[in-house]
CSV table of C-alpha atoms in Angstrom, one decimal:
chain,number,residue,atom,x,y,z
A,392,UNK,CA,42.3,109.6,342.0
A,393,UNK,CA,43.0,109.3,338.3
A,394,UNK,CA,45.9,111.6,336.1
A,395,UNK,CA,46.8,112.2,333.5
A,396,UNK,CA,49.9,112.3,331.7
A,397,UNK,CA,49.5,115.7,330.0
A,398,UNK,CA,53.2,117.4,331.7
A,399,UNK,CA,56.1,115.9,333.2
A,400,UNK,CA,55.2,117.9,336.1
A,401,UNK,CA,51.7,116.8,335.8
A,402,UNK,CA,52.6,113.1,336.5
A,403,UNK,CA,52.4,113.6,340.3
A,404,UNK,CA,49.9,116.5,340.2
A,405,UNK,CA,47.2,115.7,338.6
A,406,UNK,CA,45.1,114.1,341.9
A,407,UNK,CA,42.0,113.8,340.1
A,408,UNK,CA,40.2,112.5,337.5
A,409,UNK,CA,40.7,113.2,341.5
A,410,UNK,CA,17.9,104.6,336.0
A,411,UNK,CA,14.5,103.8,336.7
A,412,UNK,CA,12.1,105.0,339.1
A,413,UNK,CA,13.3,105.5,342.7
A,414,UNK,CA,13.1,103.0,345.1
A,415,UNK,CA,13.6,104.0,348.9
A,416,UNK,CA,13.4,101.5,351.6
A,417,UNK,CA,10.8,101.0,354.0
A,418,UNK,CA,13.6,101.6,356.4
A,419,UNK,CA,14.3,105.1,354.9
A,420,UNK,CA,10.3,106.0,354.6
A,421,UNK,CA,10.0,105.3,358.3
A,422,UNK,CA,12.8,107.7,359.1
A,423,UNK,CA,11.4,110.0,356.6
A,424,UNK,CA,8.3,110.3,358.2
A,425,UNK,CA,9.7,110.1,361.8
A,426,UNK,CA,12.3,113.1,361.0
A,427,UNK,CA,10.1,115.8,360.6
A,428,UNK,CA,9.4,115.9,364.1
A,429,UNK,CA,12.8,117.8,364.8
A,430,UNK,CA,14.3,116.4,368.1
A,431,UNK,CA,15.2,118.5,370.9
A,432,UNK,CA,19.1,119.0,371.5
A,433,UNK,CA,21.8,121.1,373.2
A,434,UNK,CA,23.3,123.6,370.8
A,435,UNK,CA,25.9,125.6,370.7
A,436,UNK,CA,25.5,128.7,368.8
A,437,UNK,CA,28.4,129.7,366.9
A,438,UNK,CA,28.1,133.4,367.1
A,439,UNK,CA,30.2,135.0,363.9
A,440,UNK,CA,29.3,138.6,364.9
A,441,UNK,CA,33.0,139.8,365.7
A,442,UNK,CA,34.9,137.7,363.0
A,443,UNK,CA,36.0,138.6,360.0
A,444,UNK,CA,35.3,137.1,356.8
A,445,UNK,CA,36.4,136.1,353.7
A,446,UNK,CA,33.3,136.6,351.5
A,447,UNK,CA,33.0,139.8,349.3
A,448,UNK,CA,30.0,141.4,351.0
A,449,UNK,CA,28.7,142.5,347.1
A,450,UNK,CA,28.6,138.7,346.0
A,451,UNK,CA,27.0,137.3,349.5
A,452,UNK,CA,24.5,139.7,350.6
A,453,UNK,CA,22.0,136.6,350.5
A,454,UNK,CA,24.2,134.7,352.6
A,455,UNK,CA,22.7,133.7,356.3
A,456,UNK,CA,24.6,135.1,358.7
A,457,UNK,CA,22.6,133.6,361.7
A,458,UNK,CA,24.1,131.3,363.8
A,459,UNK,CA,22.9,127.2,363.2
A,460,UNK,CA,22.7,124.2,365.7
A,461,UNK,CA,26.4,122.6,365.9
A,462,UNK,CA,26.9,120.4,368.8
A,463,UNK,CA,30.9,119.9,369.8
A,464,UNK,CA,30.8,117.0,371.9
A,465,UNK,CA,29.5,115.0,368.7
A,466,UNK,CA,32.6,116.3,366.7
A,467,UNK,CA,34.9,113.9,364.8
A,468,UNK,CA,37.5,112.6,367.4
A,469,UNK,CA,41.4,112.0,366.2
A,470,UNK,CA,41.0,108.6,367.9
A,471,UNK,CA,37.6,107.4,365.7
A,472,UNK,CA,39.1,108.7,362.4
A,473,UNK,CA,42.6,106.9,363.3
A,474,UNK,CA,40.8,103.8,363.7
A,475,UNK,CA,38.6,103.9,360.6
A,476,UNK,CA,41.5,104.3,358.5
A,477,UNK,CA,43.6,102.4,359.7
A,478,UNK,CA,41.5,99.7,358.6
A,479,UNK,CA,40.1,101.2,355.3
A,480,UNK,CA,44.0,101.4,354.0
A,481,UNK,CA,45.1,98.5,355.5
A,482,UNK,CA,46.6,95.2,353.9
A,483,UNK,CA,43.8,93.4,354.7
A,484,UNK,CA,42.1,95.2,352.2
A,485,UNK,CA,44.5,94.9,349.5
A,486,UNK,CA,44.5,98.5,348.0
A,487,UNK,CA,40.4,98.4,347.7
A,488,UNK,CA,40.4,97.7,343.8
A,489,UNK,CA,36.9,98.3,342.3
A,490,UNK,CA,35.5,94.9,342.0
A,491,UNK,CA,38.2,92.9,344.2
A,492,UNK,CA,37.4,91.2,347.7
A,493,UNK,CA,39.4,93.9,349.3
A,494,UNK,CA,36.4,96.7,348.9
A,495,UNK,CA,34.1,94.7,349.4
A,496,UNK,CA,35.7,94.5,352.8
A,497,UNK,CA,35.5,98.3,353.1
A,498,UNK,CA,32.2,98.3,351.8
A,499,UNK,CA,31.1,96.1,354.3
A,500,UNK,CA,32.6,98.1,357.3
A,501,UNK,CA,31.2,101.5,355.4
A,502,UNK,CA,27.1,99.4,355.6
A,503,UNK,CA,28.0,98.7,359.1
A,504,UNK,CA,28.9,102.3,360.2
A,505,UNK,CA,25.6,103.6,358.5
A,506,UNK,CA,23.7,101.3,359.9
A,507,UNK,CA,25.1,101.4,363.2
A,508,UNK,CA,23.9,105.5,363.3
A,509,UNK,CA,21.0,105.5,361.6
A,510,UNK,CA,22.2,106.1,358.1
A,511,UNK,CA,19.3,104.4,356.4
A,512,UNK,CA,19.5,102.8,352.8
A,513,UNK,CA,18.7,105.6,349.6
A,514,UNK,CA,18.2,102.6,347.6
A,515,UNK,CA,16.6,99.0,348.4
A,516,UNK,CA,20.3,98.1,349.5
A,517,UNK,CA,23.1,100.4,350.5
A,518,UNK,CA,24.3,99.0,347.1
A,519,UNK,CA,24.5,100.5,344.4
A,520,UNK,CA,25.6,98.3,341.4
A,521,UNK,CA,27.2,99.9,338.7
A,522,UNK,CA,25.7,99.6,335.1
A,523,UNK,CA,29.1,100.3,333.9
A,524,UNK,CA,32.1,98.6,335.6
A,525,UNK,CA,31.3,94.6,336.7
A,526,UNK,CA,30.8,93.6,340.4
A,527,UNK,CA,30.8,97.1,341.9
A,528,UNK,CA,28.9,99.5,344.0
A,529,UNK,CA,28.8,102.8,345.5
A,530,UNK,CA,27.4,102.4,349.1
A,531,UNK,CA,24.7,105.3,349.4
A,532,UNK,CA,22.8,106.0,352.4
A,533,UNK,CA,20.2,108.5,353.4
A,534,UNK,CA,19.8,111.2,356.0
A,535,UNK,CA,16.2,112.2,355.9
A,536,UNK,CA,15.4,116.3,356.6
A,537,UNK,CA,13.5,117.6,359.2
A,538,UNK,CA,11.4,120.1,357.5
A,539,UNK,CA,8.3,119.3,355.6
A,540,UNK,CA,9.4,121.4,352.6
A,541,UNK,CA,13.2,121.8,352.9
A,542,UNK,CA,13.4,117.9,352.9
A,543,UNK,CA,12.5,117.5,349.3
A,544,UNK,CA,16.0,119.6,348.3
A,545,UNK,CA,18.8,117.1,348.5
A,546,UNK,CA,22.6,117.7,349.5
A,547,UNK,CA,24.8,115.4,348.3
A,548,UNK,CA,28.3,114.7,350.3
A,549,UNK,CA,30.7,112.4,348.6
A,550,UNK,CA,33.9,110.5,348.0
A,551,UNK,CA,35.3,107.4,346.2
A,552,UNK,CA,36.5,104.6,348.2
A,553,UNK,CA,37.9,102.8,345.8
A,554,UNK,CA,42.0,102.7,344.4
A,555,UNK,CA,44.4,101.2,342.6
A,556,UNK,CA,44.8,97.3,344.1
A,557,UNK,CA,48.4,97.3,343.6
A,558,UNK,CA,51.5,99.4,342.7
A,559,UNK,CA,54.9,99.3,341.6
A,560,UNK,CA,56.7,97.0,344.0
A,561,UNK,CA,58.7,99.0,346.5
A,562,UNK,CA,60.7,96.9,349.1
A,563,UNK,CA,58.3,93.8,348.5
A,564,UNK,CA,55.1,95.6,349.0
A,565,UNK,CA,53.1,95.6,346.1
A,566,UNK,CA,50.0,97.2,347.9
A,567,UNK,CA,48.5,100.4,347.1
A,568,UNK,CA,46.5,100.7,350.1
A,569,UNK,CA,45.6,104.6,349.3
A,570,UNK,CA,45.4,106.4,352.8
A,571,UNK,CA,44.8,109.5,351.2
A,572,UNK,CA,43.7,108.6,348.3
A,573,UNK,CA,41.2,108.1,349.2
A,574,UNK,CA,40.6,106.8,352.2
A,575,UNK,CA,41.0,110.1,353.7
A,576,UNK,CA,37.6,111.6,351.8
A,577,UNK,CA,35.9,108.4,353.3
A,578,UNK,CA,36.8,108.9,356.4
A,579,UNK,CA,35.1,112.3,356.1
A,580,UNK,CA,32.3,111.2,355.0
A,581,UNK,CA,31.3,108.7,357.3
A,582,UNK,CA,32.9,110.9,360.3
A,583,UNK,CA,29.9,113.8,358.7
A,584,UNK,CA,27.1,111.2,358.3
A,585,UNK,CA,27.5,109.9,362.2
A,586,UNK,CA,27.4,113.7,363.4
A,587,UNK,CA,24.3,114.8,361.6
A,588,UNK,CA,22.5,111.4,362.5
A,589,UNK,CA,23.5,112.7,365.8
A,590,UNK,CA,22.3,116.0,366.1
A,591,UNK,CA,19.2,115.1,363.4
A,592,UNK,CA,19.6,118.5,362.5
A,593,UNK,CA,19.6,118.8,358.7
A,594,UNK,CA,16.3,120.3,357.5
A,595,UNK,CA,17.2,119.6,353.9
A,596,UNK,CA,17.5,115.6,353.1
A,597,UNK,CA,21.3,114.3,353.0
A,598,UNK,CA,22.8,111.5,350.8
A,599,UNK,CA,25.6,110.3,351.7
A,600,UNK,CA,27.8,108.1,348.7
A,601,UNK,CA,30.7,106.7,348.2
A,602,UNK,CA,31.3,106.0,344.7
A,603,UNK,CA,33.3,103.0,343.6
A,604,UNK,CA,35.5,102.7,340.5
A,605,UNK,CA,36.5,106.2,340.7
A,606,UNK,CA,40.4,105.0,339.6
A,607,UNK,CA,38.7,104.0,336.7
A,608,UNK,CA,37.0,107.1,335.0
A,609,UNK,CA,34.7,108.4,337.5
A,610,UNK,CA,32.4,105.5,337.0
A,611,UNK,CA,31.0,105.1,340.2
A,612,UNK,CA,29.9,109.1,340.5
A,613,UNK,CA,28.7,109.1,336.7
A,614,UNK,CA,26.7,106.0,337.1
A,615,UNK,CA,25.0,107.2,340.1
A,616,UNK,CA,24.7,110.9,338.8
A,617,UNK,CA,22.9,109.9,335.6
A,618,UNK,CA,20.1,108.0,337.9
A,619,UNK,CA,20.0,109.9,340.0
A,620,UNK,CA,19.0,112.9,337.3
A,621,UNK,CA,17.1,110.2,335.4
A,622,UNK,CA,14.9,110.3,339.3
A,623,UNK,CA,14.3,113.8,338.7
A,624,UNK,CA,16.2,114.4,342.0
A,625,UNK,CA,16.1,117.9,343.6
A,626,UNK,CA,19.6,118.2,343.9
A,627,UNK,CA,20.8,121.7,345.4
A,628,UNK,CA,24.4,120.9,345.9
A,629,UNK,CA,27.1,118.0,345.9
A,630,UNK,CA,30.2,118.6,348.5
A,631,UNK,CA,33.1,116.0,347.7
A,632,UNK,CA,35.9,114.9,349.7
A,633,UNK,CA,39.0,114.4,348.1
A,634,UNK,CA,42.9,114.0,349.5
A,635,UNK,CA,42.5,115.9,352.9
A,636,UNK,CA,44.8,113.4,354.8
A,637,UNK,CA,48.2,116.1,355.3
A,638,UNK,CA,47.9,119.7,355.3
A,639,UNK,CA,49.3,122.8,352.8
A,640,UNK,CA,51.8,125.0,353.6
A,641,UNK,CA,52.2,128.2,353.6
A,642,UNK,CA,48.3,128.9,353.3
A,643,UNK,CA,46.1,130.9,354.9
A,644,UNK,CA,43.0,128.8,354.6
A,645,UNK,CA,42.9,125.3,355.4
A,646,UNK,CA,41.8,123.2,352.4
A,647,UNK,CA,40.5,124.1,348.9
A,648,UNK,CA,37.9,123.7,346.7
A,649,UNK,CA,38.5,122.5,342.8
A,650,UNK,CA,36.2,124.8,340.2
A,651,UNK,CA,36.6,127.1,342.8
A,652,UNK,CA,35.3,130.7,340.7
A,653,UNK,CA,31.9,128.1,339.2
A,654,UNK,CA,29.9,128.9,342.3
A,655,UNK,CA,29.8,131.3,345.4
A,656,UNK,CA,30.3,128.0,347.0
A,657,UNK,CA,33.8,128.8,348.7
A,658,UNK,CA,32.6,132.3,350.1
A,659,UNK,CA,29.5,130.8,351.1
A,660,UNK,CA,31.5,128.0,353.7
A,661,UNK,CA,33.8,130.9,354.7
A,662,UNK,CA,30.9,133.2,355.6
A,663,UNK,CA,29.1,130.5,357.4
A,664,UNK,CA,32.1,129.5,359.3
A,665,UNK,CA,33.1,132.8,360.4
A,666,UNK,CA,36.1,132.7,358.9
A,667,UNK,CA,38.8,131.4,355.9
A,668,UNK,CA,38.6,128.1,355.7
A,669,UNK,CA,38.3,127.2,352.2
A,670,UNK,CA,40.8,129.4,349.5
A,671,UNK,CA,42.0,129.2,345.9
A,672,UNK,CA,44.8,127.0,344.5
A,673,UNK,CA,45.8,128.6,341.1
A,674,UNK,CA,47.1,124.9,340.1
A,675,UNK,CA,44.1,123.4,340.8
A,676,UNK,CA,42.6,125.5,338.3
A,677,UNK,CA,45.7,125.2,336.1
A,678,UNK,CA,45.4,121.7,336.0
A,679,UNK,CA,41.5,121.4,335.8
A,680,UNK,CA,41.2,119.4,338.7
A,681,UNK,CA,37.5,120.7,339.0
A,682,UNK,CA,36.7,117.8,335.9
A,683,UNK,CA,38.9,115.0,337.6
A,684,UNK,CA,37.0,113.7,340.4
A,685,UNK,CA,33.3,112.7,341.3
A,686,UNK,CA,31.8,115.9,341.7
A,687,UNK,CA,32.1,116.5,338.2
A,688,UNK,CA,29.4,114.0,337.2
A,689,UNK,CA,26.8,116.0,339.3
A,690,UNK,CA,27.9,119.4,338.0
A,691,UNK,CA,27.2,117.6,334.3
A,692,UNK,CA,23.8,116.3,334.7
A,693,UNK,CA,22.4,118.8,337.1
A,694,UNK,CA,24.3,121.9,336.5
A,695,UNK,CA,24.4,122.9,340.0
A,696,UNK,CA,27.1,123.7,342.2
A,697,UNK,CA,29.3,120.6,342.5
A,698,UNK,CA,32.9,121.0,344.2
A,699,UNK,CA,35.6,119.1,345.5
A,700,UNK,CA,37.1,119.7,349.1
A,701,UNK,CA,40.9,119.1,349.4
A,702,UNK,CA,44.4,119.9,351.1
A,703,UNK,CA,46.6,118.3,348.3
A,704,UNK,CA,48.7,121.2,346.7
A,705,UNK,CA,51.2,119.8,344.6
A,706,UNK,CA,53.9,120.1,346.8
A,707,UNK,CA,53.0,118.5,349.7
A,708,UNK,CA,52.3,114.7,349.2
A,709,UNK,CA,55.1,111.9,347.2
A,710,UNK,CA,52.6,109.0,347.5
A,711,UNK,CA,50.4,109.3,344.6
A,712,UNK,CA,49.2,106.1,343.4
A,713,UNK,CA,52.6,104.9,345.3
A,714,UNK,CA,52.3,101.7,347.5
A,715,UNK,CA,53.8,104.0,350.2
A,716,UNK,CA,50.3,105.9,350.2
A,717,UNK,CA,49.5,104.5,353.7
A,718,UNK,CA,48.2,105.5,357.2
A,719,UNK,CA,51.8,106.3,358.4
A,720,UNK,CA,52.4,109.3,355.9
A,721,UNK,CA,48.4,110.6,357.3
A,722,UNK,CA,48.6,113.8,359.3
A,723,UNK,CA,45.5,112.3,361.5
A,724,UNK,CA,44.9,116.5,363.8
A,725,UNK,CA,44.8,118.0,360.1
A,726,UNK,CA,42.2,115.4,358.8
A,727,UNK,CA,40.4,116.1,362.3
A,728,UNK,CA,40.5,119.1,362.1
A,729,UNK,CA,39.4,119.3,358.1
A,730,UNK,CA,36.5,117.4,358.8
A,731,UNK,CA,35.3,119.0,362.1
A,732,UNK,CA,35.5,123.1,359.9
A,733,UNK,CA,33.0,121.6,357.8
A,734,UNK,CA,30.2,120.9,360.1
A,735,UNK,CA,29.2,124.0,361.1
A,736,UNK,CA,29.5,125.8,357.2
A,737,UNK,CA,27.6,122.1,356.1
A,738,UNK,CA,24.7,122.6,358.9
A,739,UNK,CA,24.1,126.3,357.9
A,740,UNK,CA,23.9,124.9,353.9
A,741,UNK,CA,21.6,121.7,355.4
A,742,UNK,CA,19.3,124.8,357.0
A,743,UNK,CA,18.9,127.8,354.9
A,744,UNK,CA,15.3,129.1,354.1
A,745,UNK,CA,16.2,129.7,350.2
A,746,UNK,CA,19.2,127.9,348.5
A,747,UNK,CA,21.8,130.3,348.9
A,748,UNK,CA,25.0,129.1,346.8
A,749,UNK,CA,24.8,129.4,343.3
């Protein structure tokens, strides 16, 4: 995540800063064309008709109420998203510097975990190269939808998986290895692309990116943001994961979204959850923490809804760009648990007949 020096007390608050025609490979047509026969699967309806919820009723009469297909035993598991970052903020890695041998480490073990669940390529590659930072890349892959209509809207779930290299030494270490920033966000993401490739039960098509060079202006996002609009994408929303690796306190919703009164994007995951998972940090807003990390770039050149996900309050995290930023300071139930809220809210948004957040 990048801040900026605006306050004194915005030197540890500010989290975040945090083409040409398409070309899809075969890999990806084939799963394009095999996906709209919709599998068969064991669901669990989630049925929301004696909760309460957060939404104002006047702003989200549109919003479906009907239950969608979540399947539990395909959850994220504390043990899996240990693991995975574990190695993503290890020493080995070296603090994942855009550009260094460390990320390409991490984006190698990213490719693998696509690949290994059917996470097909958007691009010719999983690469990505960046037109605007040397030797980088987001890794991007593809979830193709189900339906024959629905599939040409696009839902974009994201988070950078790049940081700083290196940090004020501390003890002799001099490695910024970034646990929760931001290899927290990653784990999310790839922990949501291996459910959904799972269950196959997104109607509307997924991409799935994790942007590089983030640490250095939003570079990664921006770069794939402007091709992507340059590809006349049908982009309904972008979801980004940001910082989710300890939890608030003190709340009565579990993490929060940045830009939070731009869209009806927070009621809409509350009312498809069944209950208050996502709230409103006044700081966030005081800060603008909406512009300063990579759903920003999508928000620019598509003006649609385009929000950040995050548990980072201000108060509840000392490690920011700190070489003590590692695994050991993670709160490993509360990423779990932040990751496994979203699916069913994100497989209601992946379903609904009309595009209901706005």
């Amino acid at each position: 995540m990048i801040i900026r020096n605006y306050v004194v007390l915005a030197l540890a608050a500010l989290m975040m800063s945090c083409g040409s025609t398409q070309v899809v490979s075969t890999d990806a047509e084939a799963a394009k064309k095999a996906s709209q026969q919709e599998p068969t699967v064991t669901v669990v309806d989630i049925d929301r008709s004696n909760q309460n919820t957060t939404a104002d009723s006047s702003e989200n009469a549109t919003l479906t109420n009907t239950a969608e297909k979540t399947i539990p035993g395909y959850y994220a598991k504390e043990g899996d998203v240990k693991k995975t970052i574990t190695y993503l903020a290890s020493d080995e890695l070296g603090g994942r510097e855009a550009g260094s041998s460390g990320i390409e480490k991490a984006a190698q073990y990213i490719e693998a975990s696509f690949k290994s669940n059917g996470i097909v390529p958007y691009f010719s590659s999983y690469r990505d190269d960046l037109s605007n930072f040397k030797n980088s890349f987001n890794v991007v892959g593809l979830l193709p939808g189900t339906d024959a209509t629905l599939k040409n809207e696009y839902i974009i779930i994201g988070a950078h998986y790049d940081h700083i290299g290196k940090g004020k030494i501390v003890n002799g270490d001099a490695i910024a290895n970034g646990a929760n920033d931001n290899a927290a966000g990653t784990v999310a993401v790839m922990e949501l692309a291996r459910y959904f490739s799972k269950t196959k039960s997104n109607k509307r098509s997924v991409i799935f990116a994790l942007f590089s060079a983030e640490e250095k202006g939003l570079l990664g996002s921006k770069h794939l943001a402007k091709k992507l609009k340059e590809q006349n994408l049908n982009l309904y929303t972008m979801v980004n994961f940001e910082m989710i690796g300890v939890p608030m306190k003190g709340k009565d919703y579990l993490a929060y979204i940045t830009g939070y009164k731009k869209s009806n994007m927070a009621d809409a995951i509350n009312s498809y959850a069944g209950k208050k998972v996502i709230g409103f940090l006044p700081t966030a807003s005081t800060y603008g923490l909406f512009q300063r990390s990579d759903n920003y770039p999508f928000y620019n050149e598509f003006n649609v809804p385009s929000h950040t996900v995050c548990t980072f309050d201000f108060t509840n995290f000392d490690y920011y760009h700190h070489v003590d930023d590692e695994v050991a300071q993670m709160d490993i139930p509360h990423m779990t648990k932040v990751i496994n809220e979203m699916i069913p809210p994100l497989a209601t948004m992946f379903n609904t007949p009309t595009r209901e957040i706005k």
